[in-house]
PDB file of C-alpha atoms in Angstrom:
ATOM      1  CA  MET A 322     -58.386   1.207 -26.633  1.00  0.00           C
ATOM      2  CA  PHE A 323     -61.763   2.505 -25.510  1.00  0.00           C
ATOM      3  CA  THR A 324     -61.698   2.787 -21.713  1.00  0.00           C
ATOM      4  CA  PRO A 325     -64.853   4.003 -19.961  1.00  0.00           C
ATOM      5  CA  LYS A 326     -64.101   6.394 -17.116  1.00  0.00           C
ATOM      6  CA  LEU A 327     -65.415   3.838 -14.628  1.00  0.00           C
ATOM      7  CA  TYR A 328     -62.550   1.500 -15.549  1.00  0.00           C
ATOM      8  CA  GLN A 329     -59.754   4.063 -15.475  1.00  0.00           C
ATOM      9  CA  VAL A 330     -57.335   4.226 -12.538  1.00  0.00           C
ATOM     10  CA  ASP A 331     -55.223   6.879 -10.894  1.00  0.00           C
ATOM     11  CA  GLY A 332     -51.474   6.438 -10.612  1.00  0.00           C
ATOM     12  CA  ASP A 333     -48.857   6.538 -13.348  1.00  0.00           C
ATOM     13  CA  ASP A 334     -47.049   3.507 -11.912  1.00  0.00           C
ATOM     14  CA  TRP A 335     -49.851   1.006 -12.627  1.00  0.00           C
ATOM     15  CA  PRO A 336     -49.080   0.350 -16.322  1.00  0.00           C
ATOM     16  CA  LEU A 337     -45.410  -0.459 -15.731  1.00  0.00           C
ATOM     17  CA  ARG A 338     -46.326  -2.679 -12.770  1.00  0.00           C
ATOM     18  CA  ILE A 339     -48.682  -4.682 -14.997  1.00  0.00           C
ATOM     19  CA  ILE A 340     -46.083  -4.944 -17.754  1.00  0.00           C
ATOM     20  CA  GLU A 341     -43.433  -6.189 -15.328  1.00  0.00           C
ATOM     21  CA  ARG A 342     -45.779  -8.895 -13.986  1.00  0.00           C
ATOM     22  CA  HIS A 343     -47.099  -9.865 -17.433  1.00  0.00           C
ATOM     23  CA  PRO A 344     -44.284  -9.141 -19.921  1.00  0.00           C
ATOM     24  CA  LEU A 345     -45.536 -11.269 -22.821  1.00  0.00           C
ATOM     25  CA  ALA A 346     -47.179  -8.791 -25.199  1.00  0.00           C
ATOM     26  CA  VAL A 347     -48.762  -8.920 -28.628  1.00  0.00           C
ATOM     27  CA  LEU A 348     -46.794  -6.697 -31.017  1.00  0.00           C
ATOM     28  CA  VAL A 349     -49.083  -5.364 -33.746  1.00  0.00           C
ATOM     29  CA  SER A 350     -47.865  -3.483 -36.809  1.00  0.00           C
ATOM     30  CA  ASN A 351     -48.671  -2.959 -40.480  1.00  0.00           C
ATOM     31  CA  GLY A 352     -49.113  -6.005 -42.673  1.00  0.00           C
ATOM     32  CA  ASP A 353     -50.772  -7.125 -45.891  1.00  0.00           C
ATOM     33  CA  PRO A 354     -53.660  -7.922 -46.095  1.00  0.00           C
ATOM     34  CA  VAL A 355     -54.126  -7.667 -42.300  1.00  0.00           C
ATOM     35  CA  PRO A 356     -51.906  -6.300 -39.519  1.00  0.00           C
ATOM     36  CA  ASN A 357     -49.072  -8.534 -38.290  1.00  0.00           C
ATOM     37  CA  ALA A 358     -49.316  -9.751 -34.686  1.00  0.00           C
ATOM     38  CA  THR A 359     -46.638 -11.634 -32.739  1.00  0.00           C
ATOM     39  CA  HIS A 360     -46.253 -12.496 -29.064  1.00  0.00           C
ATOM     40  CA  VAL A 361     -42.995 -11.053 -27.768  1.00  0.00           C
ATOM     41  CA  PRO A 362     -41.384 -10.736 -24.319  1.00  0.00           C
ATOM     42  CA  VAL A 363     -40.957  -7.076 -23.387  1.00  0.00           C
ATOM     43  CA  ILE A 364     -38.811  -5.521 -20.669  1.00  0.00           C
ATOM     44  CA  ALA A 365     -38.079  -1.996 -19.563  1.00  0.00           C
ATOM     45  CA  PRO A 366     -34.492  -0.835 -20.159  1.00  0.00           C
ATOM     46  CA  PRO A 367     -32.053  -1.634 -17.331  1.00  0.00           C
ATOM     47  CA  ASP A 368     -31.795   2.033 -16.336  1.00  0.00           C
ATOM     48  CA  ALA A 369     -35.565   2.365 -15.796  1.00  0.00           C
ATOM     49  CA  ALA A 370     -36.534   3.131 -12.210  1.00  0.00           C
ATOM     50  CA  PRO A 371     -39.767   2.405 -10.309  1.00  0.00           C
ATOM     51  CA  GLY A 372     -42.196   5.229 -10.913  1.00  0.00           C
ATOM     52  CA  ASP A 373     -40.716   6.210 -14.296  1.00  0.00           C
ATOM     53  CA  ALA A 374     -43.391   7.323 -16.742  1.00  0.00           C
ATOM     54  CA  LEU A 375     -44.015   5.017 -19.702  1.00  0.00           C
ATOM     55  CA  PRO A 376     -44.484   7.740 -22.352  1.00  0.00           C
ATOM     56  CA  GLY A 377     -41.063   8.322 -23.856  1.00  0.00           C
ATOM     57  CA  MET A 378     -39.640   5.071 -22.450  1.00  0.00           C
ATOM     58  CA  ARG A 379     -37.734   2.839 -24.890  1.00  0.00           C
ATOM     59  CA  LEU A 380     -38.810  -0.756 -24.215  1.00  0.00           C
ATOM     60  CA  TRP A 381     -36.802  -3.802 -25.349  1.00  0.00           C
ATOM     61  CA  ALA A 382     -38.215  -6.786 -27.279  1.00  0.00           C
ATOM     62  CA  HIS A 383     -37.175  -9.417 -29.794  1.00  0.00           C
ATOM     63  CA  LEU A 384     -38.545 -12.037 -32.199  1.00  0.00           C
ATOM     64  CA  THR A 385     -37.106 -14.492 -34.679  1.00  0.00           C
ATOM     65  CA  ARG A 386     -35.899 -13.150 -38.014  1.00  0.00           C
ATOM     66  CA  ALA A 387     -37.650 -16.098 -39.719  1.00  0.00           C
ATOM     67  CA  ASN A 388     -40.984 -14.544 -38.773  1.00  0.00           C
ATOM     68  CA  PRO A 389     -42.563 -12.673 -41.722  1.00  0.00           C
ATOM     69  CA  HIS A 390     -43.540 -10.023 -39.176  1.00  0.00           C
ATOM     70  CA  TRP A 391     -39.860  -9.251 -38.581  1.00  0.00           C
ATOM     71  CA  GLN A 392     -39.195  -9.252 -42.304  1.00  0.00           C
ATOM     72  CA  GLN A 393     -41.955  -6.671 -42.811  1.00  0.00           C
ATOM     73  CA  LEU A 394     -40.559  -4.516 -40.003  1.00  0.00           C
ATOM     74  CA  ALA A 395     -37.099  -4.741 -41.550  1.00  0.00           C
ATOM     75  CA  ALA A 396     -38.442  -3.811 -44.990  1.00  0.00           C
ATOM     76  CA  ASP A 397     -40.280  -0.832 -43.497  1.00  0.00           C
ATOM     77  CA  GLY A 398     -37.352   0.221 -41.327  1.00  0.00           C
ATOM     78  CA  GLY A 399     -39.521  -0.098 -38.212  1.00  0.00           C
ATOM     79  CA  GLY A 400     -42.453   2.286 -37.882  1.00  0.00           C
ATOM     80  CA  PRO A 401     -45.667   2.710 -35.879  1.00  0.00           C
ATOM     81  CA  ALA A 402     -46.898  -0.223 -33.804  1.00  0.00           C
ATOM     82  CA  LYS A 403     -48.846  -1.281 -30.723  1.00  0.00           C
ATOM     83  CA  LEU A 404     -48.053  -3.529 -27.775  1.00  0.00           C
ATOM     84  CA  VAL A 405     -50.967  -5.248 -26.015  1.00  0.00           C
ATOM     85  CA  PHE A 406     -50.418  -6.700 -22.544  1.00  0.00           C
ATOM     86  CA  HIS A 407     -52.930  -8.969 -20.797  1.00  0.00           C
ATOM     87  CA  GLY A 408     -52.868  -8.636 -17.008  1.00  0.00           C
ATOM     88  CA  PRO A 409     -54.767 -10.619 -14.366  1.00  0.00           C
ATOM     89  CA  ASN A 410     -58.196 -11.766 -15.501  1.00  0.00           C
ATOM     90  CA  GLY A 411     -60.952 -14.271 -14.871  1.00  0.00           C
ATOM     91  CA  TYR A 412     -64.582 -15.251 -15.383  1.00  0.00           C
ATOM     92  CA  VAL A 413     -67.223 -13.797 -13.050  1.00  0.00           C
ATOM     93  CA  THR A 414     -70.231 -16.061 -12.496  1.00  0.00           C
ATOM     94  CA  PRO A 415     -73.564 -14.230 -12.246  1.00  0.00           C
ATOM     95  CA  SER A 416     -74.444 -16.423  -9.259  1.00  0.00           C
ATOM     96  CA  LEU A 417     -72.510 -13.884  -7.184  1.00  0.00           C
ATOM     97  CA  TYR A 418     -74.967 -11.110  -8.043  1.00  0.00           C
ATOM     98  CA  SER A 419     -78.014 -12.397  -6.090  1.00  0.00           C
ATOM     99  CA  ALA A 420     -80.429 -11.361  -8.828  1.00  0.00           C
ATOM    100  CA  ASP A 421     -82.638 -13.264 -11.273  1.00  0.00           C
ATOM    101  CA  MET A 422     -81.926 -11.323 -14.465  1.00  0.00           C
ATOM    102  CA  VAL A 423     -78.144 -11.277 -14.805  1.00  0.00           C
ATOM    103  CA  ALA A 424     -75.392 -11.918 -17.310  1.00  0.00           C
ATOM    104  CA  PRO A 425     -71.893 -13.311 -16.791  1.00  0.00           C
ATOM    105  CA  THR A 426     -68.836 -11.183 -17.448  1.00  0.00           C
ATOM    106  CA  TRP A 427     -65.056 -11.276 -17.445  1.00  0.00           C
ATOM    107  CA  ASN A 428     -62.917  -9.144 -15.142  1.00  0.00           C
ATOM    108  CA  TYR A 429     -59.563  -8.166 -16.568  1.00  0.00           C
ATOM    109  CA  VAL A 430     -56.681  -5.735 -16.657  1.00  0.00           C
ATOM    110  CA  SER A 431     -55.019  -4.758 -19.943  1.00  0.00           C
ATOM    111  CA  VAL A 432     -52.425  -2.255 -21.103  1.00  0.00           C
ATOM    112  CA  HIS A 433     -52.207  -0.982 -24.689  1.00  0.00           C
ATOM    113  CA  LEU A 434     -49.150   0.976 -25.774  1.00  0.00           C
ATOM    114  CA  GLU A 435     -48.822   2.940 -28.978  1.00  0.00           C
ATOM    115  CA  GLY A 436     -45.369   3.794 -30.196  1.00  0.00           C
ATOM    116  CA  THR A 437     -42.626   3.461 -32.761  1.00  0.00           C
ATOM    117  CA  VAL A 438     -40.430   0.447 -33.502  1.00  0.00           C
ATOM    118  CA  GLU A 439     -36.722   0.907 -34.158  1.00  0.00           C
ATOM    119  CA  LEU A 440     -34.647  -2.084 -35.280  1.00  0.00           C
ATOM    120  CA  ALA A 441     -31.665  -2.929 -33.071  1.00  0.00           C
ATOM    121  CA  GLY A 442     -28.131  -3.524 -34.326  1.00  0.00           C
ATOM    122  CA  ASP A 443     -26.280  -6.798 -33.733  1.00  0.00           C
ATOM    123  CA  ASP A 444     -24.574  -5.737 -30.500  1.00  0.00           C
ATOM    124  CA  GLU A 445     -27.799  -4.164 -29.257  1.00  0.00           C
ATOM    125  CA  THR A 446     -29.730  -7.341 -30.069  1.00  0.00           C
ATOM    126  CA  LEU A 447     -27.252  -9.409 -28.061  1.00  0.00           C
ATOM    127  CA  ALA A 448     -27.776  -7.065 -25.109  1.00  0.00           C
ATOM    128  CA  ILE A 449     -31.567  -7.328 -25.531  1.00  0.00           C
ATOM    129  CA  VAL A 450     -31.528 -11.153 -25.640  1.00  0.00           C
ATOM    130  CA  HIS A 451     -29.113 -11.575 -22.737  1.00  0.00           C
ATOM    131  CA  THR A 452     -30.721  -8.932 -20.526  1.00  0.00           C
ATOM    132  CA  THR A 453     -34.229 -10.200 -21.253  1.00  0.00           C
ATOM    133  CA  ALA A 454     -33.210 -13.747 -20.339  1.00  0.00           C
ATOM    134  CA  GLN A 455     -31.651 -12.666 -17.042  1.00  0.00           C
ATOM    135  CA  THR A 456     -34.491 -10.277 -16.182  1.00  0.00           C
ATOM    136  CA  LEU A 457     -37.186 -12.906 -16.690  1.00  0.00           C
ATOM    137  CA  GLU A 458     -35.168 -15.581 -14.864  1.00  0.00           C
ATOM    138  CA  ASP A 459     -34.756 -13.251 -11.891  1.00  0.00           C
ATOM    139  CA  ARG A 460     -38.441 -12.371 -11.926  1.00  0.00           C
ATOM    140  CA  PHE A 461     -40.098 -15.734 -12.634  1.00  0.00           C
ATOM    141  CA  GLY A 462     -37.438 -18.455 -12.470  1.00  0.00           C
ATOM    142  CA  ASP A 463     -35.051 -19.695  -9.791  1.00  0.00           C
ATOM    143  CA  GLY A 464     -32.652 -16.772 -10.044  1.00  0.00           C
ATOM    144  CA  MET A 465     -30.101 -18.747 -12.044  1.00  0.00           C
ATOM    145  CA  ALA A 466     -27.136 -16.620 -13.120  1.00  0.00           C
ATOM    146  CA  LEU A 467     -27.065 -16.562 -16.920  1.00  0.00           C
ATOM    147  CA  ALA A 468     -23.682 -14.867 -17.368  1.00  0.00           C
ATOM    148  CA  PRO A 469     -22.130 -18.216 -18.428  1.00  0.00           C
ATOM    149  CA  SER A 470     -24.740 -18.383 -21.215  1.00  0.00           C
ATOM    150  CA  LEU A 471     -23.506 -15.193 -22.865  1.00  0.00           C
ATOM    151  CA  GLU A 472     -21.433 -17.120 -25.415  1.00  0.00           C
ATOM    152  CA  TYR A 473     -24.445 -19.273 -26.312  1.00  0.00           C
ATOM    153  CA  HIS A 474     -26.578 -16.166 -26.698  1.00  0.00           C
ATOM    154  CA  ARG A 475     -23.894 -14.755 -28.978  1.00  0.00           C
ATOM    155  CA  GLN A 476     -24.127 -17.894 -31.146  1.00  0.00           C
ATOM    156  CA  ILE A 477     -27.905 -17.718 -31.600  1.00  0.00           C
ATOM    157  CA  VAL A 478     -28.354 -13.974 -31.823  1.00  0.00           C
ATOM    158  CA  GLY A 479     -27.880 -13.925 -35.597  1.00  0.00           C
ATOM    159  CA  ALA A 480     -31.324 -15.528 -35.928  1.00  0.00           C
ATOM    160  CA  VAL A 481     -32.944 -12.989 -33.612  1.00  0.00           C
ATOM    161  CA  GLY A 482     -34.383  -9.600 -34.484  1.00  0.00           C
ATOM    162  CA  GLY A 483     -34.020  -7.162 -31.616  1.00  0.00           C
ATOM    163  CA  LEU A 484     -36.086  -4.025 -31.471  1.00  0.00           C
ATOM    164  CA  PHE A 485     -36.756  -0.942 -29.398  1.00  0.00           C
ATOM    165  CA  PHE A 486     -40.308   0.309 -28.844  1.00  0.00           C
ATOM    166  CA  THR A 487     -40.575   3.977 -27.911  1.00  0.00           C
ATOM    167  CA  VAL A 488     -43.870   4.571 -26.123  1.00  0.00           C
ATOM    168  CA  THR A 489     -45.974   7.535 -27.252  1.00  0.00           C
ATOM    169  CA  LYS A 490     -49.378   6.690 -25.711  1.00  0.00           C
ATOM    170  CA  VAL A 491     -50.629   4.523 -22.845  1.00  0.00           C
ATOM    171  CA  ASP A 492     -54.167   3.131 -22.406  1.00  0.00           C
ATOM    172  CA  VAL A 493     -55.056   1.047 -19.363  1.00  0.00           C
ATOM    173  CA  MET A 494     -58.287  -0.843 -18.641  1.00  0.00           C
ATOM    174  CA  PHE A 495     -59.084  -2.089 -15.127  1.00  0.00           C
ATOM    175  CA  LYS A 496     -62.495  -3.783 -15.501  1.00  0.00           C
ATOM    176  CA  LEU A 497     -62.987  -5.146 -11.991  1.00  0.00           C
ATOM    177  CA  SER A 498     -66.706  -5.005 -11.141  1.00  0.00           C
ATOM    178  CA  GLN A 499     -66.651  -1.260 -10.429  1.00  0.00           C
ATOM    179  CA  GLU A 500     -70.240  -1.053 -11.713  1.00  0.00           C
ATOM    180  CA  LYS A 501     -71.454  -3.336  -8.886  1.00  0.00           C
ATOM    181  CA  ASP A 502     -72.226  -2.346  -5.316  1.00  0.00           C
ATOM    182  CA  PRO A 503     -69.512  -2.992  -2.676  1.00  0.00           C
ATOM    183  CA  GLU A 504     -71.186  -6.145  -1.358  1.00  0.00           C
ATOM    184  CA  VAL A 505     -71.169  -7.778  -4.789  1.00  0.00           C
ATOM    185  CA  GLN A 506     -67.606  -6.596  -5.376  1.00  0.00           C
ATOM    186  CA  GLN A 507     -66.608  -8.298  -2.139  1.00  0.00           C
ATOM    187  CA  ARG A 508     -68.192 -11.600  -3.212  1.00  0.00           C
ATOM    188  CA  VAL A 509     -66.354 -11.396  -6.547  1.00  0.00           C
ATOM    189  CA  LEU A 510     -63.102 -10.570  -4.761  1.00  0.00           C
ATOM    190  CA  ASP A 511     -63.530 -13.430  -2.300  1.00  0.00           C
ATOM    191  CA  ARG A 512     -64.242 -15.900  -5.117  1.00  0.00           C
ATOM    192  CA  PHE A 513     -61.043 -14.925  -6.909  1.00  0.00           C
ATOM    193  CA  ALA A 514     -59.023 -14.928  -3.680  1.00  0.00           C
ATOM    194  CA  ALA A 515     -60.118 -18.503  -2.928  1.00  0.00           C
ATOM    195  CA  SER A 516     -59.133 -19.799  -6.371  1.00  0.00           C
ATOM    196  CA  ASP A 517     -56.253 -22.197  -6.966  1.00  0.00           C
ATOM    197  CA  SER A 518     -55.194 -19.985  -9.879  1.00  0.00           C
ATOM    198  CA  GLY A 519     -52.451 -17.473  -9.186  1.00  0.00           C
ATOM    199  CA  LEU A 520     -53.884 -15.316 -11.960  1.00  0.00           C
ATOM    200  CA  HIS A 521     -57.252 -15.226 -10.193  1.00  0.00           C
ATOM    201  CA  ARG A 522     -55.649 -14.398  -6.860  1.00  0.00           C
ATOM    202  CA  GLU A 523     -53.892 -11.515  -8.548  1.00  0.00           C
ATOM    203  CA  VAL A 524     -57.310 -10.222  -9.675  1.00  0.00           C
ATOM    204  CA  ALA A 525     -58.340 -10.231  -6.009  1.00  0.00           C
ATOM    205  CA  ASP A 526     -55.120  -8.476  -4.969  1.00  0.00           C
ATOM    206  CA  THR A 527     -55.663  -5.807  -7.620  1.00  0.00           C
ATOM    207  CA  MET A 528     -59.251  -5.253  -6.488  1.00  0.00           C
ATOM    208  CA  ARG A 529     -58.012  -4.775  -2.918  1.00  0.00           C
ATOM    209  CA  ALA A 530     -55.339  -2.345  -4.087  1.00  0.00           C
ATOM    210  CA  LEU A 531     -58.037  -0.309  -5.810  1.00  0.00           C
ATOM    211  CA  ARG A 532     -60.123  -0.398  -2.607  1.00  0.00           C
ATOM    212  CA  LEU A 533     -63.012  -2.314  -4.147  1.00  0.00           C
ATOM    213  CA  GLY A 534     -65.343  -4.395  -1.983  1.00  0.00           C
ATOM    214  CA  SER A 535     -67.302  -3.878   1.196  1.00  0.00           C
ATOM    215  CA  SER A 536     -64.257  -4.418   3.435  1.00  0.00           C
ATOM    216  CA  ALA A 537     -62.343  -1.471   1.968  1.00  0.00           C
ATOM    217  CA  GLY A 538     -61.772   1.064   4.709  1.00  0.00           C
TER     218      GLY A 538
END
């Protein structure tokens, strides 16, 4: 992913933070006549700790075996692939710029990972499915304990293709009005912060964390 220097950020922990908040990724790998692309939930392994570097990490994901994408991966024995994560994002109206000749834009955060796919065995796939379900329930659901569902997961896992994605390269884009002066940044931030959309409010939170806007001290 091409990332102008203006939209790069310091801190190795940012990519994993974005992935944890937005774990649905697009898995892209070789296909014929065009690359295969499938949305897959992705989690870090259970032994990953906050602050761990993504390069070298072995992420967990899964998709249905009925998907031709899985069938191609199985035929190839895994191989090179990309994961694309979409973080907080939203439309920026040019009315916030206080200028006559303006153009609208879209603020967004994205993470692109390059790496290698390795197909999981049956027991590993069961662990991936069960751990992914519990991780996402803890993070976004009501915290329901899914241990009683283990037997059900065991029944359905034969139709699931588990995989490991070993990260070799990380690209991160934080396009958050850095090219504007602090006063305009603050108006953009305030507009997102006042939105009813949680995704928009997260854009505002991210801008604050990066010390954008006129109120940054």
